[in-house]
Structure formats: structure tokens, C-alpha cells
Short mmCIF file of C-alpha atoms and ligand atoms in Angstrom, two decimals:
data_model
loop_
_atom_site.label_atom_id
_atom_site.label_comp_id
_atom_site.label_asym_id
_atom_site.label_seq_id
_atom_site.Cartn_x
_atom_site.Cartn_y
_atom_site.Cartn_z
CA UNK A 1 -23.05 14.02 -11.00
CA UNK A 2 -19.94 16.73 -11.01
CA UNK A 3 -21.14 20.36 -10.37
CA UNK A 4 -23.95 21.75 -12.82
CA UNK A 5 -24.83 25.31 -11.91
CA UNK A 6 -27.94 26.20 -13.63
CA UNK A 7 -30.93 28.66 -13.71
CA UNK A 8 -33.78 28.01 -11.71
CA UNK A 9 -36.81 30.25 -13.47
CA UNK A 10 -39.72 30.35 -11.30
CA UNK A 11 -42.80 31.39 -13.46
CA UNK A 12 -44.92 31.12 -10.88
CA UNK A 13 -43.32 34.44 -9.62
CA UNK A 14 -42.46 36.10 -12.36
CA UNK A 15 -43.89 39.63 -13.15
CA UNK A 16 -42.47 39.97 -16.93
CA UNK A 17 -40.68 43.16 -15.52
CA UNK A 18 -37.76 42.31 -17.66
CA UNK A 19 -35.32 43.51 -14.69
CA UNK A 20 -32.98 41.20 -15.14
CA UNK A 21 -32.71 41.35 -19.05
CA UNK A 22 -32.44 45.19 -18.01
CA UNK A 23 -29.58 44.03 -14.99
CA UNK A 24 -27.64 41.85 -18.02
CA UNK A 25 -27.69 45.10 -19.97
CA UNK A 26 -26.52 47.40 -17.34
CA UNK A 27 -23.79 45.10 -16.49
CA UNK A 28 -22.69 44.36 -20.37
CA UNK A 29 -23.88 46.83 -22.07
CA UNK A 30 -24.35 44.63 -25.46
CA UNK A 31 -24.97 46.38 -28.61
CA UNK A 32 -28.27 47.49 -29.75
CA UNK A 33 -29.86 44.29 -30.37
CA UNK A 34 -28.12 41.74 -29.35
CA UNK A 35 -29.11 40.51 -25.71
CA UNK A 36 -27.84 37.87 -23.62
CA UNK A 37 -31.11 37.27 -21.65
CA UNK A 38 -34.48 37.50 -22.89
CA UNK A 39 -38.05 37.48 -21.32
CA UNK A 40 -40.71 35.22 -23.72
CA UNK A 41 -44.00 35.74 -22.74
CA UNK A 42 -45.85 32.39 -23.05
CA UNK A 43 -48.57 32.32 -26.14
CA UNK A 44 -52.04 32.05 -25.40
CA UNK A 45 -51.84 28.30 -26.58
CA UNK A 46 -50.27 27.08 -23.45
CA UNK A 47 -51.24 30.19 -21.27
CA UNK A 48 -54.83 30.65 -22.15
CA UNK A 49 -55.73 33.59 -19.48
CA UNK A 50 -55.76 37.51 -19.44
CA UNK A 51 -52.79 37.28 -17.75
CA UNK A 52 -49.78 36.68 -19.08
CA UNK A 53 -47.01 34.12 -17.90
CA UNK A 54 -42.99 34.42 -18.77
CA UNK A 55 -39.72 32.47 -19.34
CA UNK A 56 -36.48 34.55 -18.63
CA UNK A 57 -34.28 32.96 -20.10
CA UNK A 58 -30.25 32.88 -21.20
CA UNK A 59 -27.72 30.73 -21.86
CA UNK A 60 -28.49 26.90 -20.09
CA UNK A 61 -24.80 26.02 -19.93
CA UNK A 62 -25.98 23.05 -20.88
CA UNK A 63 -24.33 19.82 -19.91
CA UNK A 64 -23.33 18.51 -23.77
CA UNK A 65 -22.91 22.18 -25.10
CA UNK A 66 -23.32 22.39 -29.21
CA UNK A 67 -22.13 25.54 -29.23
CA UNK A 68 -18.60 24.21 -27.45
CA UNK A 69 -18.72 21.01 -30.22
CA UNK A 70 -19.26 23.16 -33.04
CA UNK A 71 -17.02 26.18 -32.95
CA UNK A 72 -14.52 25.87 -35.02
CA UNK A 73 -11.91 27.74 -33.26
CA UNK A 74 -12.48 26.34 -29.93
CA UNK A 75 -13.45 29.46 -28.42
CA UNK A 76 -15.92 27.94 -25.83
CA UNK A 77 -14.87 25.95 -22.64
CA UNK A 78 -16.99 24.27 -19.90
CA UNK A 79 -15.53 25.20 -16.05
CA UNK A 80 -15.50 22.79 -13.52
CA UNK A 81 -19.00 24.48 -12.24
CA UNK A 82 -20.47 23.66 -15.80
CA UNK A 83 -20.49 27.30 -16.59
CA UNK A 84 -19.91 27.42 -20.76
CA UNK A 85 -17.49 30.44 -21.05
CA UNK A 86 -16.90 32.10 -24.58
CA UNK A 87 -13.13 33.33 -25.10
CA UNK A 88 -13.63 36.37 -27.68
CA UNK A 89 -9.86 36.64 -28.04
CA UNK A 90 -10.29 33.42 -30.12
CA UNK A 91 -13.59 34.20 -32.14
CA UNK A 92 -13.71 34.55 -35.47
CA UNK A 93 -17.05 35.37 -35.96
CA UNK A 94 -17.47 32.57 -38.15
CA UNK A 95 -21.46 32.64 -36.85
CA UNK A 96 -21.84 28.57 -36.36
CA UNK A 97 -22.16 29.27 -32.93
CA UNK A 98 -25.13 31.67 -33.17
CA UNK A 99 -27.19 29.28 -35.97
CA UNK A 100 -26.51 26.28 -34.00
CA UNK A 101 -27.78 26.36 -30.69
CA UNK A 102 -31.01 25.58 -30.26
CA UNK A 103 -31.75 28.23 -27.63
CA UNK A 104 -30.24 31.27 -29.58
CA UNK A 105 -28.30 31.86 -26.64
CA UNK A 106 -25.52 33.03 -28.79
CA UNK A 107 -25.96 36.26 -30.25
CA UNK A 108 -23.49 38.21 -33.16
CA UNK A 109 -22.04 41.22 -32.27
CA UNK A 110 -22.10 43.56 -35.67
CA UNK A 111 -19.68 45.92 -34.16
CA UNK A 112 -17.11 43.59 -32.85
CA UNK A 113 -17.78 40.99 -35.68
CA UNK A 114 -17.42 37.98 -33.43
CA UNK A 115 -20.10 35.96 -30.88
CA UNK A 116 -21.36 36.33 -27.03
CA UNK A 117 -23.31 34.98 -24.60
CA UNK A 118 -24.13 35.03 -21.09
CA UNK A 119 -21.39 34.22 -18.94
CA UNK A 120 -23.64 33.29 -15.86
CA UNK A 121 -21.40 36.30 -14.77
CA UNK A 122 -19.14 33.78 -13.56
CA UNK A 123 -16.50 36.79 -12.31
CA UNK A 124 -19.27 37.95 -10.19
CA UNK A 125 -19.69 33.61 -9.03
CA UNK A 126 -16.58 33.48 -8.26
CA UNK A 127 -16.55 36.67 -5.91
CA UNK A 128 -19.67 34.58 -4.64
CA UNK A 129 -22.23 36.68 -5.72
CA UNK A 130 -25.15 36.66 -7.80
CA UNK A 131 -25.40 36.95 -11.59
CA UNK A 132 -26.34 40.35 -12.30
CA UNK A 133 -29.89 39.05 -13.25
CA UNK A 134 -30.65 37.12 -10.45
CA UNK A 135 -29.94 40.04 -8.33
CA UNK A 136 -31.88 42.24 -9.99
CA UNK A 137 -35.03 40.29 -10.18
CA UNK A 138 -37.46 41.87 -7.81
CA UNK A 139 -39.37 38.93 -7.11
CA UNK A 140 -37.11 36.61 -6.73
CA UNK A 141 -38.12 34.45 -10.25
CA UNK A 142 -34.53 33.26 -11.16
CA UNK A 143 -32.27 31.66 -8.91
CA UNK A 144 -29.14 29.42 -9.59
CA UNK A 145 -29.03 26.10 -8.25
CA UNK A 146 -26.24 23.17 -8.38
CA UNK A 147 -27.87 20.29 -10.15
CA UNK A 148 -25.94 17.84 -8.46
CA UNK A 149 -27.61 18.54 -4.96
CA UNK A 150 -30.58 19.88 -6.24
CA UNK A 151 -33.52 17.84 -5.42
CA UNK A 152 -37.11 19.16 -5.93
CA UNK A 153 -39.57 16.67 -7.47
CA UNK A 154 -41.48 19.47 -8.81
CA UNK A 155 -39.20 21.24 -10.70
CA UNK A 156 -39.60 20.65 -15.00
CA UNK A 157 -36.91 20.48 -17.42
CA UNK A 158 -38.54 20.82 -20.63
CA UNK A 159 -42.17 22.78 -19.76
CA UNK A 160 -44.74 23.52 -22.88
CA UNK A 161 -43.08 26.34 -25.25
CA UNK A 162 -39.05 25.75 -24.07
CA UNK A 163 -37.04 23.88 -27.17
CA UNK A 164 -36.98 19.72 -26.05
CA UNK A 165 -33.10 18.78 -26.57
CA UNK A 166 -32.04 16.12 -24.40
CA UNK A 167 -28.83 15.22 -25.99
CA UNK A 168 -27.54 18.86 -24.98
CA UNK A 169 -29.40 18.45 -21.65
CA UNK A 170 -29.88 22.35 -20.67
CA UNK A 171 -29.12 23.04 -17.36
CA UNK A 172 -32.06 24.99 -16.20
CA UNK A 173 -35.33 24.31 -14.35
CA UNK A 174 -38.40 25.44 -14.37
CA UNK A 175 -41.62 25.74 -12.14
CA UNK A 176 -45.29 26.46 -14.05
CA UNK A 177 -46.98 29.91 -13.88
CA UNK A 178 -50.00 29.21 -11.78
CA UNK A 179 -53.30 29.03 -13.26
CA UNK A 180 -55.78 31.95 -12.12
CA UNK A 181 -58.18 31.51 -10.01
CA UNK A 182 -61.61 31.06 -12.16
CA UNK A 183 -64.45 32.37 -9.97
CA UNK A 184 -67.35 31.95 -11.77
CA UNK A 185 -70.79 33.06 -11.71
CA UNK A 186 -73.68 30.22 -11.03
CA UNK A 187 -77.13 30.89 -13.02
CA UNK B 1 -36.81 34.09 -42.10
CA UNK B 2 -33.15 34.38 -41.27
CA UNK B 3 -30.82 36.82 -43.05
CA UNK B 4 -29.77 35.74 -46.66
CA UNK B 5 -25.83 34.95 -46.21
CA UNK B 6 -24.78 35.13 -49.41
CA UNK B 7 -21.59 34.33 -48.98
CA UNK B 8 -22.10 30.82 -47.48
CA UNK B 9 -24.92 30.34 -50.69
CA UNK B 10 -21.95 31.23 -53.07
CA UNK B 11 -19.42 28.92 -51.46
CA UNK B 12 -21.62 25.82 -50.79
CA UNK B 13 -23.31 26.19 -54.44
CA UNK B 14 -19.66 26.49 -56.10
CA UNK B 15 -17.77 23.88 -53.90
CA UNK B 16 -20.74 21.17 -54.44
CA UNK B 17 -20.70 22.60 -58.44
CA UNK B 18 -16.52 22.01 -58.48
CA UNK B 19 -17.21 18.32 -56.95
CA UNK B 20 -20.29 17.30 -59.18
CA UNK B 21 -17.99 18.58 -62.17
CA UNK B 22 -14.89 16.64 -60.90
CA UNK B 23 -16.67 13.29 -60.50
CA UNK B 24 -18.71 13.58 -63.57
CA UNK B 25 -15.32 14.20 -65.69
CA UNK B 26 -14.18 11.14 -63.90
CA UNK B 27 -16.86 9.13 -65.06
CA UNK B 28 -16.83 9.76 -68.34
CA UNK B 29 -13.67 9.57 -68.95
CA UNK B 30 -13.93 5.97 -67.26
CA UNK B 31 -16.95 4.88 -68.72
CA UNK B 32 -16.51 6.56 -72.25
CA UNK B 33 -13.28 3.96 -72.21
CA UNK B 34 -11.19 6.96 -73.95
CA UNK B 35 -7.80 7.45 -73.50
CA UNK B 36 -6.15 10.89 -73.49
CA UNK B 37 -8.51 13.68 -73.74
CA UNK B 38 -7.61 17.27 -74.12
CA UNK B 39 -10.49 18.58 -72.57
CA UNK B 40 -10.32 16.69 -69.69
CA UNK B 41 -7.70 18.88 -67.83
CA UNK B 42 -9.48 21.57 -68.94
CA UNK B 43 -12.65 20.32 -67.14
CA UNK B 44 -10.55 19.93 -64.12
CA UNK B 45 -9.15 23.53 -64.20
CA UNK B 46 -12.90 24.99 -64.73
CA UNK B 47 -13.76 22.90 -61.39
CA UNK B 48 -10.58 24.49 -59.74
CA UNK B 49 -11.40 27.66 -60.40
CA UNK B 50 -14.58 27.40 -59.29
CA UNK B 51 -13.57 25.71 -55.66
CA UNK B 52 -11.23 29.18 -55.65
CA UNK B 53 -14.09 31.44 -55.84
CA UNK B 54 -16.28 29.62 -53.44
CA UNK B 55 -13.16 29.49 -50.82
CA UNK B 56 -12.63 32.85 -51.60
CA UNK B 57 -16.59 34.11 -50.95
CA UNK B 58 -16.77 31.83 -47.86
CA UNK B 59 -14.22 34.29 -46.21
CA UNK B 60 -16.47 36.94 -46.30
CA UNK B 61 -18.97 35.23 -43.84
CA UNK B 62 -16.47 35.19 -40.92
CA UNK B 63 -16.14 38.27 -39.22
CA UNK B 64 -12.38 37.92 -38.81
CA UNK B 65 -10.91 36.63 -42.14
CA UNK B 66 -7.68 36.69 -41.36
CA UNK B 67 -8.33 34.17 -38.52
CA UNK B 68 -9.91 31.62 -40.76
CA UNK B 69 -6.99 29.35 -40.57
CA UNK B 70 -7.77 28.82 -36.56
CA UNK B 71 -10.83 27.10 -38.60
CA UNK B 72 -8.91 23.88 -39.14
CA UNK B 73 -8.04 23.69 -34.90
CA UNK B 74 -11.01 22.09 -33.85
CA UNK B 75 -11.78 19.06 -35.96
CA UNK B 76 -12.09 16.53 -33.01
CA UNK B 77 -16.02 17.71 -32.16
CA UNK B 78 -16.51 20.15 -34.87
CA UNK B 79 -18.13 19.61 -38.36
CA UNK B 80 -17.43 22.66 -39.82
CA UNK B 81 -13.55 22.60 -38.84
CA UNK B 82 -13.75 19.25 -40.35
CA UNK B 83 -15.42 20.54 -43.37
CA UNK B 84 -12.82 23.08 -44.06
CA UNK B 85 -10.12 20.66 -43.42
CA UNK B 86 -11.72 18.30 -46.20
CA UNK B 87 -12.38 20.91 -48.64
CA UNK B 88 -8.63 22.47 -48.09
CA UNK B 89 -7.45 18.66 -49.06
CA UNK B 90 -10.18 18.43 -51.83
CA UNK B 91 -8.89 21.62 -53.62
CA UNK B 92 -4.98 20.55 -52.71
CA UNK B 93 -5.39 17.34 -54.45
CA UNK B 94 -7.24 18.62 -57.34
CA UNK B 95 -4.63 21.43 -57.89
CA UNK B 96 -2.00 18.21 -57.64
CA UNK B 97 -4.12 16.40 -59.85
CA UNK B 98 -4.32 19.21 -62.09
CA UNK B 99 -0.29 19.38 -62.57
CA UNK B 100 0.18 15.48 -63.12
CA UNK B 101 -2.40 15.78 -65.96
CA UNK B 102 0.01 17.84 -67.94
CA UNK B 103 1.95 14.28 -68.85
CA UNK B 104 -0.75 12.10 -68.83
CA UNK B 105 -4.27 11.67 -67.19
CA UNK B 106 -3.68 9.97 -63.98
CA UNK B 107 -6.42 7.53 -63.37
CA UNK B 108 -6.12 7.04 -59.57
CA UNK B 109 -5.45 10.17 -58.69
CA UNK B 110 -8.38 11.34 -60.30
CA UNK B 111 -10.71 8.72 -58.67
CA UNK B 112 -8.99 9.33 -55.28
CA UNK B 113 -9.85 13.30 -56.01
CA UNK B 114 -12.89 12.68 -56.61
CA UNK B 115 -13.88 10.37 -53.61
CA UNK B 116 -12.24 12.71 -51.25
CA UNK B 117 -14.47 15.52 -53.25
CA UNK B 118 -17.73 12.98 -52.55
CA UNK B 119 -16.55 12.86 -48.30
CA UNK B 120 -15.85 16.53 -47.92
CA UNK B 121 -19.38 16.95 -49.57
CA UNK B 122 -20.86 14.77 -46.56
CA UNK B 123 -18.79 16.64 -44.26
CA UNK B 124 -20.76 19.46 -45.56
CA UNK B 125 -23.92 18.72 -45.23
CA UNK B 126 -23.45 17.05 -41.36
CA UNK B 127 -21.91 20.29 -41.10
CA UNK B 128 -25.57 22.42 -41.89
CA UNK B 129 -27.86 20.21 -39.78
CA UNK B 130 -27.39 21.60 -36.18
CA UNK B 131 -30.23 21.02 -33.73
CA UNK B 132 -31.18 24.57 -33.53
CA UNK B 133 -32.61 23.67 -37.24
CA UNK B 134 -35.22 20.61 -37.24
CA UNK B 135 -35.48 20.00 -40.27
CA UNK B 136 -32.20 19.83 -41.31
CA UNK B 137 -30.99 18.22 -38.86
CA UNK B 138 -31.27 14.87 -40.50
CA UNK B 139 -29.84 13.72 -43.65
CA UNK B 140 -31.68 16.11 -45.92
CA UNK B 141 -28.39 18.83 -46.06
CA UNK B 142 -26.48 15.41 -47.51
CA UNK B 143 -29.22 14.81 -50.07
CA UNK B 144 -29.38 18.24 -51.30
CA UNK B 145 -25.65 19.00 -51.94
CA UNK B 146 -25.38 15.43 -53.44
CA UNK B 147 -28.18 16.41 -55.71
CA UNK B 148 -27.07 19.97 -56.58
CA UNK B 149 -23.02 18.40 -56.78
CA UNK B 150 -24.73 16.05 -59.72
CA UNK B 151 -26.86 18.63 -61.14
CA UNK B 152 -23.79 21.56 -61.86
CA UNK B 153 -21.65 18.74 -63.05
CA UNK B 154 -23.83 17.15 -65.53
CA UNK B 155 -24.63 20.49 -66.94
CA UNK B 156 -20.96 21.60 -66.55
CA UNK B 157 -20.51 19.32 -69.84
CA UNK B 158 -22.26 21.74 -71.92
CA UNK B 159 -19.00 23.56 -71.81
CA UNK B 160 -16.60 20.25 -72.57
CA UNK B 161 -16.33 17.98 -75.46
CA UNK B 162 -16.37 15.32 -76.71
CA UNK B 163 -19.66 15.60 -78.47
CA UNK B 164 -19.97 12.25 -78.25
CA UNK B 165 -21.23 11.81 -74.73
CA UNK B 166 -24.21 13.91 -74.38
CA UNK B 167 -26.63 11.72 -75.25
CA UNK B 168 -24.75 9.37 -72.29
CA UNK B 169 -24.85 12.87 -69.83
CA UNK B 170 -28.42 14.16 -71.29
CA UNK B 171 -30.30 10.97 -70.20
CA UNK B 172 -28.44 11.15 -66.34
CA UNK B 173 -29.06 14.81 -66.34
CA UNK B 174 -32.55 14.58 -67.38
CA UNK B 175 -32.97 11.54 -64.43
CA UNK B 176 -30.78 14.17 -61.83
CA UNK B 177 -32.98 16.92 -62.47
CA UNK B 178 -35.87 15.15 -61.84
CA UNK B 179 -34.96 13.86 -58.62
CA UNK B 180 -33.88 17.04 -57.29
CA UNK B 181 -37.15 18.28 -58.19
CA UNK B 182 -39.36 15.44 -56.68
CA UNK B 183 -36.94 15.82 -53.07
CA UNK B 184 -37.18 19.77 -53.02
CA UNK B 185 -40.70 19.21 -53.03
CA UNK B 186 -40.79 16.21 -50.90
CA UNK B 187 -39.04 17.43 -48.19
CA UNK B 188 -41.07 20.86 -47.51
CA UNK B 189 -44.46 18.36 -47.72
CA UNK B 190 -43.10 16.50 -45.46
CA UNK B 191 -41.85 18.93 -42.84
CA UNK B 192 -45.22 20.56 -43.39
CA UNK B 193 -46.72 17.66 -41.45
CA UNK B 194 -44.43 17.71 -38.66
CA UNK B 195 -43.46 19.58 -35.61
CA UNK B 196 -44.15 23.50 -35.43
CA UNK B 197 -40.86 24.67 -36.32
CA UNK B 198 -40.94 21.96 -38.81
CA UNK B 199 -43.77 23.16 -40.34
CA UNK B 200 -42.99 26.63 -40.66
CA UNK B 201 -40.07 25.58 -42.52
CA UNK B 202 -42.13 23.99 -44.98
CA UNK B 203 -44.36 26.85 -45.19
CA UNK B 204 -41.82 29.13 -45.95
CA UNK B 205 -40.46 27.48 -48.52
CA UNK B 206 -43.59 26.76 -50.61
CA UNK B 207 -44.64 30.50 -49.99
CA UNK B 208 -41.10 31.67 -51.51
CA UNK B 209 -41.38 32.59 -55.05
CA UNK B 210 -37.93 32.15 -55.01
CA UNK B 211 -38.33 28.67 -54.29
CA UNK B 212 -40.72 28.26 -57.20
CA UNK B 213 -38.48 30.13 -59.57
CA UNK B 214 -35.86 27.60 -58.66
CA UNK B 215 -37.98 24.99 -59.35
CA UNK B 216 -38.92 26.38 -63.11
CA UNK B 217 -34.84 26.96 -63.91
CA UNK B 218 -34.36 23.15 -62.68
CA UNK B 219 -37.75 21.83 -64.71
CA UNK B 220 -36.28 24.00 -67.74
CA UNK B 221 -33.61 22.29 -69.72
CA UNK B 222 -35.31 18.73 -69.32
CA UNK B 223 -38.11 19.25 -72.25
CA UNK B 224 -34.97 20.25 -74.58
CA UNK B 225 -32.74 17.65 -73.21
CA UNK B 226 -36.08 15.26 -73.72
CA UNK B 227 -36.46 15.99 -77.33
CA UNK B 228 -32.81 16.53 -79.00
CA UNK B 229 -30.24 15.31 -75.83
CA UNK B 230 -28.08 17.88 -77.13
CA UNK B 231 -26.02 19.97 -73.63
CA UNK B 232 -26.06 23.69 -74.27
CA UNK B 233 -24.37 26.02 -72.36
CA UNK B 234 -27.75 27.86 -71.23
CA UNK B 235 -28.68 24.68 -69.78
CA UNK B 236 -25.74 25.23 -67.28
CA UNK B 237 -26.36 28.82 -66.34
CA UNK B 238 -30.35 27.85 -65.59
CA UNK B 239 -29.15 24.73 -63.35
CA UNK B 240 -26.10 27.26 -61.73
CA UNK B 241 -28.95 30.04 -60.90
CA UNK B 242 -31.47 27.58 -59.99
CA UNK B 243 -28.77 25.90 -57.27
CA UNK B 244 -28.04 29.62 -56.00
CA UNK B 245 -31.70 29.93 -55.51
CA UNK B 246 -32.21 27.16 -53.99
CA UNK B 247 -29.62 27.52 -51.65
CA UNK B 248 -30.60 31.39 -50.64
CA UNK B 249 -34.34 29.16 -50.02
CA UNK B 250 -32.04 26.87 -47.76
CA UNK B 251 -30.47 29.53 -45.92
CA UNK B 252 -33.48 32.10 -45.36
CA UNK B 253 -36.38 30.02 -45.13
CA UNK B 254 -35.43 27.35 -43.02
CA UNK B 255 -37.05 28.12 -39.07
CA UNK B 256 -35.22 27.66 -35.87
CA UNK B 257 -35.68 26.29 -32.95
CA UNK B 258 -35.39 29.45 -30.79
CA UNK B 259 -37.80 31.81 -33.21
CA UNK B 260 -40.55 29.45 -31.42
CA UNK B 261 -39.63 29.89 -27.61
CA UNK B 262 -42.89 30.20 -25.82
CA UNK B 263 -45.12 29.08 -28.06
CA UNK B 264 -45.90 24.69 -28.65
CA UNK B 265 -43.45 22.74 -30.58
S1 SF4 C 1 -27.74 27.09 -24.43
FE1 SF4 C 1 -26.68 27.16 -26.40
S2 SF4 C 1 -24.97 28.56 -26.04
FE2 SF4 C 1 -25.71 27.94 -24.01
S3 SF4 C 1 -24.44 26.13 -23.49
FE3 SF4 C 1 -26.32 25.36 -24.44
S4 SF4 C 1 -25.72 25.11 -26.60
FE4 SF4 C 1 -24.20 26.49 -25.68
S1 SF4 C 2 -18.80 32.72 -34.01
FE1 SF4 C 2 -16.95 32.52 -32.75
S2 SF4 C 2 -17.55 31.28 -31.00
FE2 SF4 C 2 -19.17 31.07 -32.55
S3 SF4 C 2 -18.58 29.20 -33.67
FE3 SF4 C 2 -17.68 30.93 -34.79
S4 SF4 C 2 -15.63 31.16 -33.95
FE4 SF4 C 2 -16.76 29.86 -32.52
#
């Protein structure tokens, strides 16, 4: 496999702060609205406990990209890292992108009339830093990982409540939120 | 619910309408067996004009209209490029069809028009079943413009002569409105047994009372049609709003993938 850099989102760890949607803001500054990252807490149907469990989640950059097969314009390429990169210079803002993808990573700008996404902050990758969410994440719940060398038995691709398509395979992975501790009380 | 994008209801409804009126002239004029008819051309214009308007509202979805022509760039992986490519040749050859008629009605042009009308309606409908959409990503999108295409054409003839063939039209229009019926209610039943998202779709469909009006306005002209299989031009304004309904039903009601993150599919 060529080089797939994807999220790792470790719900185990993850506090539902929402720093990194918060980081992806700071460093974009999206309009009111429309966000590039997104924090889903986990419905009581597959997290039945008082606490509460979370997916942060953005663009996959997934490895058969709809959003780069149905833009009419072209305006989406995939880099040699498998980061999916939107060009807004070509955008129409013809909105196929947005109602496409099954992840609604996509999102429509109202002001500028045309798509975004997350970008994996790939300026930042290529300065060899972190995306701006992964940094910002005080517990260290999101890393990214290259899917060609990564190699953990453990990880899941497609956990309860995170949209099935293997045909776009997603390029993100994902470890459980842990179940609490039940201590319960005998007679 | 997703917004209501009007413009894309207008241009689908009105493009379909253009080819369902374009094949059904077609037809008669083969099957009736009639030579030169004055009122096919006519026909042919009225489809034209409507293509026009629907090209013309589909602009207003895109952010950037003047950039629409990049649209055609991408046809190698995209369905919509492709779409607009075949419905830019669909309205070319009709116009072209349209100025050869004014000798004589040429017959192979007019089947070729209206077989390239037929494809750029399938491109259509691949082009409104991305994965993000379960349960219209399947055939159903092709099934529903074929049916709505066949629908505003029958009823188009309301407008046309000869007098002669309603009784032919009536009796397909009375079978086409029947089957539209029986899928738009089919299809909701049967996403209403599936997967979540699936079944949310379904739900909000049957809870629409647009939905149900659309119904009605379909179920309305076939009692008349039953009784005297006379066309009247009401019948085509009830099939025209019904389609528009239906499609705004399409548009808003159908559930995505990514309005159910975090919950089970
Ligand atoms: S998640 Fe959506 S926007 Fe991101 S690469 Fe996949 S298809 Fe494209
Ligand atoms: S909104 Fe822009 S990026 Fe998305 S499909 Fe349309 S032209 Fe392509």
C-alpha cells in the first residue's frame, strides 16, 4: 500500500472537550456554521452509561474519495500522502460535493458561495507538524498515522454509529470508549 | 430534512417534463402512422422552451454561475458533469431538430433526439444517488424521473392536437399515473423496513403532507380520464404541480448518511 495518512481517534481518551474542533476554528476561522471537524457524542444505544463517549471527527481522506469523483469541476485532488485537498480557485459551488459524501465532511460556505473541508492542514504536514487539531487535543485522542505501516490489530475501521462505506474506504481508525467500571452492590 | 433547493426541483421536473414530451410526440406521430402534422413542431418548441427554463433555474443552484461551463470538465468520474454534458447535447439536438422540422418532420432525427433525451435522463438519475443518500442510491432516482418524464409528456398532449389520439394517450396516461403512484408509495414502505437512515427517509416522506398532496394531484385526472378519455389542459397543470411536489419531497425529505453519525445504522 502507497502512503495513507489518516486520523487515528482514540475514544478511549477522549474527554468531548471539543479542543480540537475549537483548534480547526482558530486556525480557519470558517463561517458561522460551517465546521470542518466535529465532536458526535455517541447515543445511548451503543453507549448505554452516564457517561458519555465521543467521535471527533473530519474529513477521512478516504482512499476512493466521492467527493474527488463527483465534482464537477475537478476541484479536489488526492497528494501522494493521500491527503484529499480542495482547490477553491476552481469551485463553483455547485454543492454535489457537500450532498454526496457520506461523512458530511464537506461543508458550503454561504459567504464565499463555494465548498471546504479539512485539509488535514497539510501546510502545517508538510512543515512536519501537527494538524492544528491534533495539537490541540489535550489528551492526546487524535493522532495521524500512515496506514501503510500502521499495524495495530486492535484498531476498528467502521465502530457502531460511524457511516459503513467500504468502496470509499475512509482512512481513519478508531479505538472503543471503554466501558465503566460497574461496581455493584450484593444483597 | 435538508433545505428545499428549488432550483434543482425546477430544473429536474422541467428537463424530465421536456423529455417525456419529446418522446411521447415521437410516438405518436410514429404510431398514429400520420404524416405531416402541424402541431408536431409546435410540441417540440413547447418541450424546448421548457428545457430553457429548467437550464436556466439550474444556474441558480451553483454559487458561481458564471463558472458553470467548468461543469462539462470532469466527465471521466463525474455524473453530474456527465449529466450536463448530455442535457447540453439533448437541448442542441432538439433545437437542430426543431429547425429541420420547418421543411419536413425528420423521422430519425427525432427518434435519435429522443433516445439521447431517454440517456441524459439516466445520466440524471445515477447522477442523484450518491452514497451519502441510502436510499437513493440505487436505481430508484432512474425510476422516478422515467416515471415523472412519462407522466408531463402524456399530459403535455392536453395542449396538442390531433383530437384523435387521446383516447390512444388517455389509456397510457391513466396506466403511467398509476404506476407512479403504486412506486412513490412502494419505495418509502420499503425503505421504512430498512436501515436507520433508510427508514427515516421513509418516515419523512409519509409524514409530509406535501407528499400526500402530490399523491391526490397525481390520483386526480385518472377518474376523468376513466370515464370520458378526453386530455384537458387542467389535467397537465395537476400532473406539472404534483411532479414539483414530488420532487421538493425528493429533495427535503430524503435522510443522509452523516445526520446519523453516532447513533446505529
Ligand atoms: S470523507 Fe468525504 S470529503 Fe473526505 S475524502 Fe472522503 S468522500 Fe471526500
Ligand atoms: S461545490 Fe465545488 S468542490 Fe463541491 S462538487 Fe461543486 S464544484 Fe466541486
Amino acid at each position: 500500500m502507497s502512503k495513507q495518512l489518516a486520523f487515528y481517534v482514540d475514544s478511549q481518551k477522549c474527554i468531548g472537550c471539543f479542543s480540537c474542533a475549537m483548534a480547526c476554528k482558530n486556525m480557519y476561522h470558517p463561517e458561522p456554521g460551517v465546521k470542518w471537524r466535529q465532536v458526535y457524542p455517541l447515543s445511548e444505544d451503543i453507549y448505554p452509561h452516564h457517561e458519555r463517549a465521543f467521535y471527533s471527527l473530519a474529513c477521512n481522506h478516504c482512499e476512493h474519495p466521492t467527493c474527488l469523483e463527483c465534482c464537477p469541476v475537478g476541484a479536489y485532488t488526492k497528494r501522494e500522502d493521500g491527503i484529499v485537498v480542495h482547490d477553491q480557485d476552481k469551485c463553483i459551488g455547485c454543492g454535489n460535493c457537500v450532498r454526496s459524501c457520506p461523512y458530511g465532511a464537506p461543508q458550503y460556505n454561504p459567504k464565499l458561495k463555494k465548498a471546504e473541508k479539512c485539509s488535514m492542514c497539510w501546510e502545517r504536514i508538510d512543515a512536519k507538524l501537527e494538524p492544528a487539531c491534533v495539537q490541540a487535543c489535550p489528551v492526546k485522542a487524535l493522532r495521524i498515522i500512515d496506514l501503510s505501516e500502521f499495524d495495530d490489530a486492535e484498531a476498528l475501521h467502521y465502530p457502531p454509529g460511524f457511516p459503513r462505506f467500504e468502496s470509499l474506504n475512509p482512512s481513519v481508525r478508531f479505538k472503543l470508549p471503554r466501558h465503566p467500571h460497574v461496581v455493584r452492590r450484593n444483597g | 430534512m435538508n433545505d428545499a433547493n428549488y432550483s434543482l426541483v425546477l430544473f429536474t421536473v422541467l428537463a424530465q417534463g421536456s423529455v417525456g414530451m419529446i418522446v411521447t410526440s415521437y410516438l405518436c406521430f410514429r404510431l398514429a402512422g400520420r404524416g405531416e402534422m402541424p402541431h408536431v413542431r409546435r410540441e417540440w418548441i413547447m418541450a424546448g422552451v421548457l428545457l430553457l427554463a429548467g437550464l436556466t433555474a439550474s444556474l441558480f443552484h451553483i454559487g458561481h454561475p458564471f463558472g458553470a461551463a467548468a461543469a462539462l470538465t470532469h466527465g471521466a468520474t463525474s455524473w453530474l458533469s456527465r449529466e450536463v454534458i448530455a442535457v447540453c447535447l439533448f437541448g442542441a439536438l432538439t433545437a437542430y431538430t426543431i429547425v429541420a422540422m420547418r421543411k419536413s418532420l425528420p423521422a430519425s432525427l427525432m427518434l435519435g433526439t429522443a433516445i439521447l433525451g431517454v440517456v441524459s435522463l439516466v445520466v440524471s438519475g445515477a447522477a442523484y444517488a450518491p452514497p451519502s443518500l441510502p436510499a437513493l442510491n440505487n436505481a430508484s432516482p432512474i425510476a422516478l424521473f422515467l416515471l415523472t418524464a412519462a407522466s408531463i409528456g402524456l399530459a403535455s398532449k392536453s395542449f396538442f392536437g390531433p383530437k384523435d389520439d387521446d383516447g390512444f394517450v388517455a389509456q397510457w396516461l391513466i396506466f403511467v399515473l398509476i404506476a407512479s403512484i403504486a412506486v412513490r408509495i412502494i419505495l418509502p414502505s420499503v425503505w421504512s423496513s430498512g436501515g436507520a437512515v433508510m427508514m427515516k427517509t421513509g418516515q419523512a416522506w409519509f409524514a409530509s403532507p406535501v407528499f400526500w398532496l402530490h399523491i391526490v394531484l397525481l390520483a386526480a385526472p385518472i377518474p376523468f380520464l376513466q370515464k370520458s378519455k378526453a386530455l384537458k389542459p387542467w389535467m397537465f397543470v395537476a400532473v406539472l404541480a404534483a411532479e414539483l411536489l414530488g420532487r421538493l419531497t425528493f429533495f427535503v425529505g430524503t435522510a443522509a448518511t452523516y445526520q446519523n453519525i453516532g447513533h446505529l445504522f
